Amino acid sequence: KETPLEFQEAILESLKIAQEKGHKRVEVGDILSSLAKHDLIFRKILIDTRLKAEDIDNLVSWLESLEETIKKRKRFWEWENLIKLGSIGKDWAAGFSPTLDKFSLDISRATKRKNFPQIIGHEKEISQMERILSRREINNALIVGEPGSGRKSLIEALSVNSALGKSLAEVNYKRIIQLDLPSLLAQTGNPEECETILDTIFRETISAGNIILVIDEFHDFVGDNVRPGGIDISGVILPYLPLPEFQIAAITTYEGLHKKIELKPSLLNLFEKVEVSGVTERETLFILENLVPLLEFKYKKFISYPALRDIINYCEKYMPSAVFPEKAINLLDESIVHLAQTKEKILLPKHVANIFSEKIQIPVGELEKKEKDVLLNLEKLIHQRIINQEEAVKEVSTALRRARAEISSRNRPMGNFLFLGPTGVGKTETSKALAEFYFGAEKKMIRLDMSEFQQVKDIPRLLGSSGEEGLLTTKVRENPFSVILLDEIEKTHPNILNLFLQILDEGFVTDGLGRKVFFRDTIIIATSNAGYQIILKAIEEKTDWSGVKQKLLKELFEKGVFRPEFINRFDAVVVFKPLDKNNLLKISELMLQKIKKGLKEKEIEFVITELLKGKIVELSYDPKFGAREMRRVIQDKIENVLAQALLSGEIQRGETIEIDSDSFQIFKK
């Protein structure tokens, strides 16, 4: 038989892969990577096991990395292995630092105990930091980044490179020492004594000649508003920072930089910033793979590769505001701890999906039967609370199904909708129903009255600032899976509408502290009753409903209420119809059923009659106010009467009652 063409291509590809990796011969991993791309049978196996060709490449790289590490450790005679043993001479060549040693953590010693771990990612930032520390002037590095981005890994990398002589000459073979300021503050009685000890520590650092000082959370120890029990060390440290013998790496956050350090230009000017962003997804995968042996040994469980892959995918998709690698490491820790509490032996994607769903209250992973039923029957569920308005319910339901099925990649919110119509027709109620039936509870709705944001100076209230949390951004960061209801959107300032242009189109906004806040897992619903007179007139004159939307939008554009580019950002503009008497009869039934349910819990049976529903509609019917007036009538005529009867003891547990539709008096059956 002839060799199949795809197998020939696989062999040629494996030769190419081996050559690119510098292998002297074609290894097993090279063949597997090639077969994953070209062999039909192998590709089918991958599909059945939810794997891709890139997953095979990652697994091969992981295996080759482990094998190479083992080989290196066996070659004890090589320079890198010998230098790890250290030497007495270098320590003797340096001065003593007894006070510093008392109030510090020796990172160099800790790195040696860890057998000089491999640091993954941040090559550019590490190199930049080492260059700054090696300069003759302004050789102080300020490492800035969000918590979890790997700021401290730069220090660990500095320690490894310095100990192994892999850095620049001015950094090589230095002791990397972290100043333990909290311990110093705890053991000293007053700020004056603390400053005296700090001055001694800084002098010892210079005289030792082989120390690079590290200060973590630097912003906590500078500025006028230091934390309780703290101290502003800027006055003590300023005279030492210009000295070339004094090398320091300080760690801070963007918030700490803006709120504290930038307020002291004389201090900031003596540092060079090194900005640290999160590592890439591939680098995060390598970091997790390096943690696997330790976690498997600790918990006596196995960790599957698909579980690691899903951890990264979920974190990237559903936690965009947090940074790699910390968010992935935390999820791996939580997942393996959860598995350790069960009898199962292998961490699988289903375990990760369950833990992650509980963690952020977002359904992920394979669609469970319950969630499928909700999605497929969402219209029916919402119509349990919403009467009429089929178009609105259909548009929202289909958007949610598209988003959950992940038919196409998206960065925008799951759905953007503009609800137009008179008051009391169900615009807000539709949003509440969606929050309840799919997002889990009405509290999953973030509601903003946009009439409160009519000036440009109101923008910081939405986005937050150094002095306050954002009414929009903070809530979305805390609840990324939610419905956002923007009531009376037409009343807000035009500049705030421009702000929402970006959110609706790109799915993120930058808050007052410079952080990106993502809206990918939200549904945004804006409501407006602007131009409702056109809708009422169309109903009055029995105009063809299909042309009402265009006429309404034309009116809004001509009056400058909305601009076309704003309207075009929405997936759908839905016009809510005014409610007729038949609709109101059904709504009165829904409202009275809620009262009946409350009385049922008190073991009182409430009989709802057609006459009572008709009377409520008669008293409340007004096309301008929809069902809103009905709520007031029920409150006045039904709820007040029942409350009085319950408190006075007129009605008791076990009784059946009706309310007369004319007098609204209670009588028992």
PDB file of N, CA and C in Angstrom, residues 40 124 166 170 179 201 237 249 268 276 315 323 348 427-428 439 454 459 473 537 539 548 565 573 575 610 625 634 656:
ATOM      1  N   LEU A  40      -5.554  12.540  10.374  1.00  0.00           N
ATOM      2  CA  LEU A  40      -7.001  12.634  10.560  1.00  0.00           C
ATOM      3  C   LEU A  40      -7.485  11.816  11.750  1.00  0.00           C
ATOM      4  N   LYS A 124      11.303  41.530  29.907  1.00  0.00           N
ATOM      5  CA  LYS A 124      11.572  42.937  29.610  1.00  0.00           C
ATOM      6  C   LYS A 124      11.654  43.760  30.895  1.00  0.00           C
ATOM      7  N   LYS A 166      24.236  36.060  36.604  1.00  0.00           N
ATOM      8  CA  LYS A 166      23.660  36.206  35.269  1.00  0.00           C
ATOM      9  C   LYS A 166      23.199  37.631  34.971  1.00  0.00           C
ATOM     10  N   GLU A 170      27.123  45.361  38.294  1.00  0.00           N
ATOM     11  CA  GLU A 170      26.791  46.131  39.492  1.00  0.00           C
ATOM     12  C   GLU A 170      25.714  45.456  40.343  1.00  0.00           C
ATOM     13  N   LEU A 179      13.233  44.936  53.554  1.00  0.00           N
ATOM     14  CA  LEU A 179      13.067  45.613  54.828  1.00  0.00           C
ATOM     15  C   LEU A 179      11.681  45.301  55.395  1.00  0.00           C
ATOM     16  N   ILE A 201      19.866  51.535  59.760  1.00  0.00           N
ATOM     17  CA  ILE A 201      19.728  50.493  58.737  1.00  0.00           C
ATOM     18  C   ILE A 201      20.250  50.984  57.391  1.00  0.00           C
ATOM     19  N   ILE A 237      14.569  58.618  54.258  1.00  0.00           N
ATOM     20  CA  ILE A 237      15.188  57.936  53.122  1.00  0.00           C
ATOM     21  C   ILE A 237      15.692  58.896  52.044  1.00  0.00           C
ATOM     22  N   ALA A 249      14.869  48.773  45.546  1.00  0.00           N
ATOM     23  CA  ALA A 249      13.738  48.412  44.680  1.00  0.00           C
ATOM     24  C   ALA A 249      12.478  48.502  45.528  1.00  0.00           C
ATOM     25  N   LEU A 268       9.600  61.015  44.229  1.00  0.00           N
ATOM     26  CA  LEU A 268       9.366  60.300  42.967  1.00  0.00           C
ATOM     27  C   LEU A 268      10.491  60.518  41.965  1.00  0.00           C
ATOM     28  N   VAL A 276       4.625  46.959  35.577  1.00  0.00           N
ATOM     29  CA  VAL A 276       4.459  45.507  35.445  1.00  0.00           C
ATOM     30  C   VAL A 276       3.009  45.194  35.108  1.00  0.00           C
ATOM     31  N   CYS A 315     -10.515  32.293  33.619  1.00  0.00           N
ATOM     32  CA  CYS A 315      -9.972  33.521  34.217  1.00  0.00           C
ATOM     33  C   CYS A 315      -9.872  34.635  33.180  1.00  0.00           C
ATOM     34  N   VAL A 323      -5.656  40.158  37.153  1.00  0.00           N
ATOM     35  CA  VAL A 323      -4.488  39.957  36.290  1.00  0.00           C
ATOM     36  C   VAL A 323      -3.900  38.559  36.480  1.00  0.00           C
ATOM     37  N   LEU A 348     -10.435  17.407  37.202  1.00  0.00           N
ATOM     38  CA  LEU A 348     -10.954  17.438  35.834  1.00  0.00           C
ATOM     39  C   LEU A 348     -11.622  18.783  35.554  1.00  0.00           C
ATOM     40  N   LYS A 427     -41.026  48.185  31.181  1.00  0.00           N
ATOM     41  CA  LYS A 427     -39.608  48.299  30.800  1.00  0.00           C
ATOM     42  C   LYS A 427     -38.706  47.852  31.954  1.00  0.00           C
ATOM     43  N   THR A 428     -38.936  48.403  33.125  1.00  0.00           N
ATOM     44  CA  THR A 428     -38.132  48.029  34.295  1.00  0.00           C
ATOM     45  C   THR A 428     -38.445  46.614  34.752  1.00  0.00           C
ATOM     46  N   PHE A 439     -30.078  35.453  35.769  1.00  0.00           N
ATOM     47  CA  PHE A 439     -28.922  35.883  36.544  1.00  0.00           C
ATOM     48  C   PHE A 439     -29.025  35.477  38.010  1.00  0.00           C
ATOM     49  N   GLN A 454     -26.660  64.722  35.340  1.00  0.00           N
ATOM     50  CA  GLN A 454     -26.975  65.711  34.308  1.00  0.00           C
ATOM     51  C   GLN A 454     -25.862  66.716  34.085  1.00  0.00           C
ATOM     52  N   ILE A 459     -19.488  62.683  36.333  1.00  0.00           N
ATOM     53  CA  ILE A 459     -18.769  61.526  35.764  1.00  0.00           C
ATOM     54  C   ILE A 459     -17.946  60.790  36.820  1.00  0.00           C
ATOM     55  N   THR A 473     -18.752  51.536  38.018  1.00  0.00           N
ATOM     56  CA  THR A 473     -17.571  50.683  37.847  1.00  0.00           C
ATOM     57  C   THR A 473     -17.326  49.765  39.033  1.00  0.00           C
ATOM     58  N   LYS A 537     -50.503  58.410  20.486  1.00  0.00           N
ATOM     59  CA  LYS A 537     -51.270  58.896  19.338  1.00  0.00           C
ATOM     60  C   LYS A 537     -51.483  57.792  18.315  1.00  0.00           C
ATOM     61  N   ILE A 539     -51.657  54.597  18.899  1.00  0.00           N
ATOM     62  CA  ILE A 539     -52.673  53.671  19.412  1.00  0.00           C
ATOM     63  C   ILE A 539     -54.067  54.291  19.260  1.00  0.00           C
ATOM     64  N   VAL A 548     -44.296  52.789  13.659  1.00  0.00           N
ATOM     65  CA  VAL A 548     -44.210  53.656  14.837  1.00  0.00           C
ATOM     66  C   VAL A 548     -42.763  53.863  15.277  1.00  0.00           C
ATOM     67  N   GLU A 565     -25.496  57.743  16.123  1.00  0.00           N
ATOM     68  CA  GLU A 565     -24.382  56.866  16.498  1.00  0.00           C
ATOM     69  C   GLU A 565     -24.601  56.207  17.862  1.00  0.00           C
ATOM     70  N   VAL A 573     -33.591  48.324  19.385  1.00  0.00           N
ATOM     71  CA  VAL A 573     -34.398  49.372  19.996  1.00  0.00           C
ATOM     72  C   VAL A 573     -35.820  48.833  20.038  1.00  0.00           C
ATOM     73  N   VAL A 575     -39.762  49.168  21.134  1.00  0.00           N
ATOM     74  CA  VAL A 575     -40.831  50.088  21.517  1.00  0.00           C
ATOM     75  C   VAL A 575     -41.902  49.297  22.261  1.00  0.00           C
ATOM     76  N   GLU A 610     -63.063  37.823  39.710  1.00  0.00           N
ATOM     77  CA  GLU A 610     -63.013  38.597  38.476  1.00  0.00           C
ATOM     78  C   GLU A 610     -63.537  40.010  38.710  1.00  0.00           C
ATOM     79  N   PHE A 625     -50.108  56.221  32.153  1.00  0.00           N
ATOM     80  CA  PHE A 625     -49.374  55.684  33.302  1.00  0.00           C
ATOM     81  C   PHE A 625     -49.287  54.169  33.320  1.00  0.00           C
ATOM     82  N   ILE A 634     -53.945  49.216  44.229  1.00  0.00           N
ATOM     83  CA  ILE A 634     -53.863  47.976  45.015  1.00  0.00           C
ATOM     84  C   ILE A 634     -53.302  48.250  46.400  1.00  0.00           C
ATOM     85  N   THR A 656     -60.668  31.691  55.220  1.00  0.00           N
ATOM     86  CA  THR A 656     -60.719  32.012  53.796  1.00  0.00           C
ATOM     87  C   THR A 656     -61.458  33.335  53.643  1.00  0.00           C
TER      88      THR A 656
END
